[in-house]
Short mmCIF file of C-alpha atoms and ligand atoms in Angstrom, two decimals:
data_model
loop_
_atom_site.label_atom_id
_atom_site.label_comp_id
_atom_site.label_asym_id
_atom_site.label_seq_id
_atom_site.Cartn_x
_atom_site.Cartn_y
_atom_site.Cartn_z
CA UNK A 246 33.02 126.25 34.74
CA UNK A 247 34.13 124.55 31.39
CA UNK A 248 31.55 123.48 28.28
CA UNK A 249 28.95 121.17 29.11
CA UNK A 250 31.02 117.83 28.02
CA UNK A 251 29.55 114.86 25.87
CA UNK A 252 31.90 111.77 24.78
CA UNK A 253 30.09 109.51 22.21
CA UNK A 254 31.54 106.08 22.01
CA UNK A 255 30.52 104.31 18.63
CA UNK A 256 32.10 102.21 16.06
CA UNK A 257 30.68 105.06 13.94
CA UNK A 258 32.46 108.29 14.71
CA UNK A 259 31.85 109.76 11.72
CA UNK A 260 27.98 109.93 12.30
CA UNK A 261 29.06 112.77 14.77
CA UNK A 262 28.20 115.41 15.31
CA UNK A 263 25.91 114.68 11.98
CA UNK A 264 22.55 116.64 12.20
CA UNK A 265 24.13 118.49 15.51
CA UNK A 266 26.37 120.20 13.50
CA UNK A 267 23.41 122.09 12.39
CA UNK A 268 21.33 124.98 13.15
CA UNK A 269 20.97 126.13 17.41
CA UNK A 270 23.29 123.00 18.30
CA UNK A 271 25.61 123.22 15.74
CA UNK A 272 25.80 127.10 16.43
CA UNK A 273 26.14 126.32 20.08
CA UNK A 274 28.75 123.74 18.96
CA UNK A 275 30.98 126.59 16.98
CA UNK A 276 30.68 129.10 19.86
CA UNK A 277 31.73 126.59 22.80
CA UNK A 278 29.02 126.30 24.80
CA UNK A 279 28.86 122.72 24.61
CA UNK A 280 31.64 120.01 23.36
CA UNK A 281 31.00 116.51 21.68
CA UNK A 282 33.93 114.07 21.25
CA UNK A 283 33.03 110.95 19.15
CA UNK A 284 35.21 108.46 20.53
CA UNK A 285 36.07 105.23 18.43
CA UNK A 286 35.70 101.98 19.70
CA UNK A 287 37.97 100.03 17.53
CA UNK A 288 40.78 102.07 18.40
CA UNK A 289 40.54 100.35 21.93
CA UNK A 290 40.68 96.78 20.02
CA UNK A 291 43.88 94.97 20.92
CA UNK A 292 44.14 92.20 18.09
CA UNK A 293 46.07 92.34 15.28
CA UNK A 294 42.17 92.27 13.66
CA UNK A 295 41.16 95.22 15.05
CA UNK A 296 37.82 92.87 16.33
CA UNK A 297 35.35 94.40 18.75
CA UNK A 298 33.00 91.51 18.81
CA UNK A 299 32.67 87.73 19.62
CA UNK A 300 30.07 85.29 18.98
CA UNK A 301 27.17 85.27 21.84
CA UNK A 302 27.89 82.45 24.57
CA UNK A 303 24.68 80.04 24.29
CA UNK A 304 24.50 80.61 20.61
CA UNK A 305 22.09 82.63 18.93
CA UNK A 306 22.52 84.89 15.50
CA UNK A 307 24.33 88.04 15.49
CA UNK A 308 27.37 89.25 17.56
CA UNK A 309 27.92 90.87 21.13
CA UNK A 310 30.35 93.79 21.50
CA UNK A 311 33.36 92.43 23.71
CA UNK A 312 33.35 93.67 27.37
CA UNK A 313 37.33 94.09 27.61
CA UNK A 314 37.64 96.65 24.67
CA UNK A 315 34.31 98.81 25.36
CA UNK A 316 35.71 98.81 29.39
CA UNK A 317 38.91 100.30 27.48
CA UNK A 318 36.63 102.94 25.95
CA UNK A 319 35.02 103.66 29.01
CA UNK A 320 38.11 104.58 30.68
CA UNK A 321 39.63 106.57 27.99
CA UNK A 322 36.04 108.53 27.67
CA UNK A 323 36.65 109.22 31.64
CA UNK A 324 40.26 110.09 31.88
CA UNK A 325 39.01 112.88 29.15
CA UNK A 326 36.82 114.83 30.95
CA UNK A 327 34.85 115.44 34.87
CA UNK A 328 34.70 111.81 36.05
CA UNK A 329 31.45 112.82 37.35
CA UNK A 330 29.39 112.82 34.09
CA UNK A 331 26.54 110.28 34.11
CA UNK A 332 27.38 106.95 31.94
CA UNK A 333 25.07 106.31 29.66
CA UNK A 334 23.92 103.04 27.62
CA UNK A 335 21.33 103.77 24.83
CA UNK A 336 18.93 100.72 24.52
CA UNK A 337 15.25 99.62 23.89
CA UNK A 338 15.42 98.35 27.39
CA UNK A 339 16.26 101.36 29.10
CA UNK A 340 14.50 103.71 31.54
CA UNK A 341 12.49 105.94 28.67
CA UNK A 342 14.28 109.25 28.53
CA UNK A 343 11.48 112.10 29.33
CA UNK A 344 12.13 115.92 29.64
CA UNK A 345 12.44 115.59 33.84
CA UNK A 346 16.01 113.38 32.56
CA UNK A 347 16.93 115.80 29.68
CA UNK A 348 16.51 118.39 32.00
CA UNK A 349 18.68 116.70 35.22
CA UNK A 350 21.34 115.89 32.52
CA UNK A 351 21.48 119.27 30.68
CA UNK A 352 22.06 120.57 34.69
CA UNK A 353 25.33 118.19 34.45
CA UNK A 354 28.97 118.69 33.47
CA UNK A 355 27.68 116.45 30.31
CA UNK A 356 27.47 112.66 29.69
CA UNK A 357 29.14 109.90 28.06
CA UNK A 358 26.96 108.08 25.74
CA UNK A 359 27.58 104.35 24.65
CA UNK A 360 25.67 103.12 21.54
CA UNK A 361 25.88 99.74 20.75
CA UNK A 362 25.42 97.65 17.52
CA UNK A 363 25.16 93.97 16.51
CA UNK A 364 22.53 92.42 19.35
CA UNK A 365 24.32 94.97 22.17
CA UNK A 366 27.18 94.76 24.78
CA UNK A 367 28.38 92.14 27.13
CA UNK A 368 26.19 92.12 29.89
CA UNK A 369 29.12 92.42 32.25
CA UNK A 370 30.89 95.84 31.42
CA UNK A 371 27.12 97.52 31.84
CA UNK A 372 27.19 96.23 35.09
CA UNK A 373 31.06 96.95 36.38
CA UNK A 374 30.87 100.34 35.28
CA UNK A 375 27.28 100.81 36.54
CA UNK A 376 25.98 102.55 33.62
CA UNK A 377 22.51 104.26 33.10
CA UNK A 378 20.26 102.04 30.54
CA UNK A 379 18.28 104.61 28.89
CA UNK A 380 15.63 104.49 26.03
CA UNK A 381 14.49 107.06 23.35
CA UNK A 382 11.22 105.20 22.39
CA UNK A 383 9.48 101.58 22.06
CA UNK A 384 11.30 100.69 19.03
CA UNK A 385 14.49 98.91 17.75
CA UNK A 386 17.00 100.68 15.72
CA UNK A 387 19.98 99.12 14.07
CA UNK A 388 22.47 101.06 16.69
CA UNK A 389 22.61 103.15 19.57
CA UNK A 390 23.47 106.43 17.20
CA UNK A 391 20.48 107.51 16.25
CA UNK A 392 19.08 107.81 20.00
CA UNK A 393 22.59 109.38 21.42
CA UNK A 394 21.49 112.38 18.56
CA UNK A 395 18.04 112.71 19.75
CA UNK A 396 19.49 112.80 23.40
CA UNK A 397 21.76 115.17 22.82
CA UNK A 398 19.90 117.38 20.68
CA UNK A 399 17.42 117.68 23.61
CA UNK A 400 19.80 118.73 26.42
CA UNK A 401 22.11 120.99 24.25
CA UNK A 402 18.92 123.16 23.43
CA UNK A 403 18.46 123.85 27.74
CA UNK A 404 21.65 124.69 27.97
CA UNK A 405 22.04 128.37 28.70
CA UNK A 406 22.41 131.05 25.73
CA UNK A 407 21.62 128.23 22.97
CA UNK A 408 17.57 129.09 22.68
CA UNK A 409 17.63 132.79 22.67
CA UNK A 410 15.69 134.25 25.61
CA UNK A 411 12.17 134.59 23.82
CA UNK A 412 12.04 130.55 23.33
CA UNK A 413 14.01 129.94 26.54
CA UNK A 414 10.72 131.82 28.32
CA UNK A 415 8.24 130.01 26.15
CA UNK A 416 9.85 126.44 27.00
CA UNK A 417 9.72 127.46 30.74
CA UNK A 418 5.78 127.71 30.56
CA UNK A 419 5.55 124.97 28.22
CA UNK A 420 7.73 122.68 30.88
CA UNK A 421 4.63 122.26 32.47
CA UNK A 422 3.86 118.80 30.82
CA UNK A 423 1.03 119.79 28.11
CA UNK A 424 1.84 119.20 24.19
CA UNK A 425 2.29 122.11 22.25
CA UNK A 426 -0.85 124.58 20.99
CA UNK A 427 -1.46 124.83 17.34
CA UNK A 428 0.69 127.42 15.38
CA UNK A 429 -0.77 129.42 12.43
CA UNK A 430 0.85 132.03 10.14
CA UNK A 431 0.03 134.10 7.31
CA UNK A 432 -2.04 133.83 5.24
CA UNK A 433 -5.20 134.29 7.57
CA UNK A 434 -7.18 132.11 4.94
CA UNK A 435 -5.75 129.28 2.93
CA UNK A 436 -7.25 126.64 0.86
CA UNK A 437 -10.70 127.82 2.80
CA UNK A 438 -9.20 127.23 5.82
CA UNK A 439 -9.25 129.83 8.38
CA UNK A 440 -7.07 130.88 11.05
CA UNK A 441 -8.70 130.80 14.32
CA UNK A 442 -10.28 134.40 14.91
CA UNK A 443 -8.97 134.92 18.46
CA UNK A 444 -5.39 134.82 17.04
CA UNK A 445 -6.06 137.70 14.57
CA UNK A 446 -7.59 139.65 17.33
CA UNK A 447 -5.01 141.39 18.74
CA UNK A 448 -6.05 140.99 22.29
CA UNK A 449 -2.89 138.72 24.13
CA UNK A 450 -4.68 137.62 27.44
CA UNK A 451 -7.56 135.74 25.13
CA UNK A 452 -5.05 134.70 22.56
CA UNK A 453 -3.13 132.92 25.56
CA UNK A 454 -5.96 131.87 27.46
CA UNK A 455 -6.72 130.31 23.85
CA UNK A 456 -3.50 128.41 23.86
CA UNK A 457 -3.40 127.30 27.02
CA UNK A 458 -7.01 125.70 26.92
CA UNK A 459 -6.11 123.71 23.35
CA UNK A 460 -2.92 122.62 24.84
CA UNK A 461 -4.83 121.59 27.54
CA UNK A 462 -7.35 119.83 25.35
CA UNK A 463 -4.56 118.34 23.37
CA UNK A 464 -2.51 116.53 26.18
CA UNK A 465 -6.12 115.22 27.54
CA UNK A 466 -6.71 113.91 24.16
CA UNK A 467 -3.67 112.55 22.34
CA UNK A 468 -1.75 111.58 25.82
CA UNK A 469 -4.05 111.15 28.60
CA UNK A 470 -0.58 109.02 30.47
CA UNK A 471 1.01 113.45 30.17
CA UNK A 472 -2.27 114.11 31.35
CA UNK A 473 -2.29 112.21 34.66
CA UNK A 474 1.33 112.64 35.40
CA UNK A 475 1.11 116.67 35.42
CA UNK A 476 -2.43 116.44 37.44
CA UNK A 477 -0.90 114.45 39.84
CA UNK A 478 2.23 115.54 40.03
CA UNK A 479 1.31 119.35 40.96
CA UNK A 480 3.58 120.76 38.61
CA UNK A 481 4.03 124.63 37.47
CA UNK A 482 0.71 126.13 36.90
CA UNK A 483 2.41 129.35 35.97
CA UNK A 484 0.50 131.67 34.04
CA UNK A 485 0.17 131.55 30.32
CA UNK A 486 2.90 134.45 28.74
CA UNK A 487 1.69 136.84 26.96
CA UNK A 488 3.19 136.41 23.31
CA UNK A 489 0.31 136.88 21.41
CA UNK A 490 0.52 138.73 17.96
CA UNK A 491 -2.26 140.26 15.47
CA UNK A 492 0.09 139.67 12.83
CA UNK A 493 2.83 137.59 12.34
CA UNK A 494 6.20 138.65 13.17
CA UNK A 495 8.60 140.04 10.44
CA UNK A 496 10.72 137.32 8.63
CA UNK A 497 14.17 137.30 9.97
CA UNK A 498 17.06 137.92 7.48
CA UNK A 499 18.73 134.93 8.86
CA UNK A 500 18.15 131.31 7.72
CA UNK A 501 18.50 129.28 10.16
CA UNK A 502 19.77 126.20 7.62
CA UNK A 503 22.75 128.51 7.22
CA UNK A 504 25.63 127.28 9.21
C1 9WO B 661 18.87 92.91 18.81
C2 9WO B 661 18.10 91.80 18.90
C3 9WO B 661 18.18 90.60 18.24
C4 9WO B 661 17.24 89.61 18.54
C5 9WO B 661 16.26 89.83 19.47
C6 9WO B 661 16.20 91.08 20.12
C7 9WO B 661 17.13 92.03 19.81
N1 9WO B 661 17.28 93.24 20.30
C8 9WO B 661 18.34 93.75 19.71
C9 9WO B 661 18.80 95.04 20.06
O1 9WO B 661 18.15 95.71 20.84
N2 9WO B 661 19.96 95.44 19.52
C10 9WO B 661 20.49 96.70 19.90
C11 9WO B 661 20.69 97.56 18.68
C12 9WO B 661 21.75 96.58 20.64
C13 9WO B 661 22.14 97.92 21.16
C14 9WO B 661 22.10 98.98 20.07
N3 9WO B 661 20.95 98.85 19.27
C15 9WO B 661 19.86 99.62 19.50
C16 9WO B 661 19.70 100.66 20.39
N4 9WO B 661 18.71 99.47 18.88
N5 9WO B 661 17.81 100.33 19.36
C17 9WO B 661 18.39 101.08 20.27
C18 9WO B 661 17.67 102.09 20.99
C19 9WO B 661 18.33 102.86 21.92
C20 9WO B 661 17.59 103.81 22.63
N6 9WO B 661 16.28 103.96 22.44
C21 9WO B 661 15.65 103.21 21.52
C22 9WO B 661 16.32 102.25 20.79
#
């Protein structure tokens, strides 16, 4: 099977692959195991103007990207790789991307991403090419970008060999819907503040019994909408791993800012 395949169309190719390019993605990116074309709009524009947008019909401020040279993208984006891959339009309005999506799409031969600017894209080409409207979060940004790199950067770290195995088990038990546990390293006391005792015990079936129960009290806390959805849902209730540690591990020689 070939690299998981994603196709970014943007007027703003050069924002790609940006913070991918770093640390397990961008690593992932130099070794194969994933590909990311950033495809330019404007080189689908037809006028002598190079113009990819038109004043909205009905009035209003702001312009709407044109339907005939983003359907031009589209196509190219598809004659470039599996046909199959999930078309995807990043907006406020979309279904709110959650790790059950990150997870079907990261199963996929990839995705093709469209981010929009201005006040969006012609209504019309959404529809004709029956794309997926999908959100990152309850907020406005200036352009689809930012929320294809969040996207991205979630799948590409499921796909396999990119976590190493250690954090690939860890994720697995963490899948289950609960926020993450508090982390603590050395030193054991700082500014008066102590490490909980249990982790400098040594004893791995209480420390994870420990870090199951906070990330338990956690999700009930801070997300009580996680909360419901994992009760109800009758999700993994795999047993806590056994990673516990009296002592920190060793610092590894390699940085992981080093690309
Ligand atoms: C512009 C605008 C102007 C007046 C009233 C409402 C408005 N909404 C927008 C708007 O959403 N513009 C978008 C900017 C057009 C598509 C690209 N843009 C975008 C994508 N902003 N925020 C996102 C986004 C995508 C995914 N998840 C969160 C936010």
């Amino acid at each position: 099977m070939t690299a998981w395949h994603a196709s970014v169309l943007t007027l703003f190719p050069e924002m790609f692959p940006g913070p991918l390019g770093f640390s397990l993605a961008g690593r992932a990116l130099r070794e194969g195991r994933w590909r990311l074309e950033a495809i330019d709009i404007r080189a689908f524009a037809t006028d002598r103007h190079r113009s990819v947008d038109d004043a909205p019909f009905g009035g209003g401020a702001g312009m709407v990207l044109r339907p005939d040279v983003v359907d031009a993208a589209v196509a190219a984006a598809l004659a470039g790789g599996d046909p199959a891959r999930p078309l995807i339009y990043l907006t406020p309005r979309g279904a709110l991307l959650d790790q059950a999506m990150v997870r079907e799409l990261a199963a996929g031969p990839g995705c093709i991403l469209l981010c929009g600017r201005y006040e969006g894209v012609d209504q019309r080409v959404i529809e004709a090419r029956g794309m997926r409207e999908v959100s990152i979060g309850d907020y406005v940004l200036s352009g689809g970008e930012p929320a294809a790199l969040a996207l991205l950067d979630a799948c590409v770290r499921l796909l396999p060999g990119v976590m190493g195995e250690a954090a690939s088990a860890e994720e697995e038990s963490h899948a289950a819907g609960l926020l993450e546990y508090p982390h603590y390293t050395r030193p054991a006391e700082w500014q008066g503040r102590r490490v909980p005792e249990v982790l400098l015990s040594g004893h791995h079936a209480e420390v994870a019994r420990w870090r199951r129960a906070e990330a338990e009290r956690i999700t009930r806390e801070r997300r009580p909408d996680l909360w419901a959805k994992r009760a109800a849902g009758g999700g993994a209730t795999a047993a806590p791993d056994c990673h516990g540690r009296a002592e920190p591990p060793k610092r590894d020689a390699r940085k992981d800012h080093e690309r």
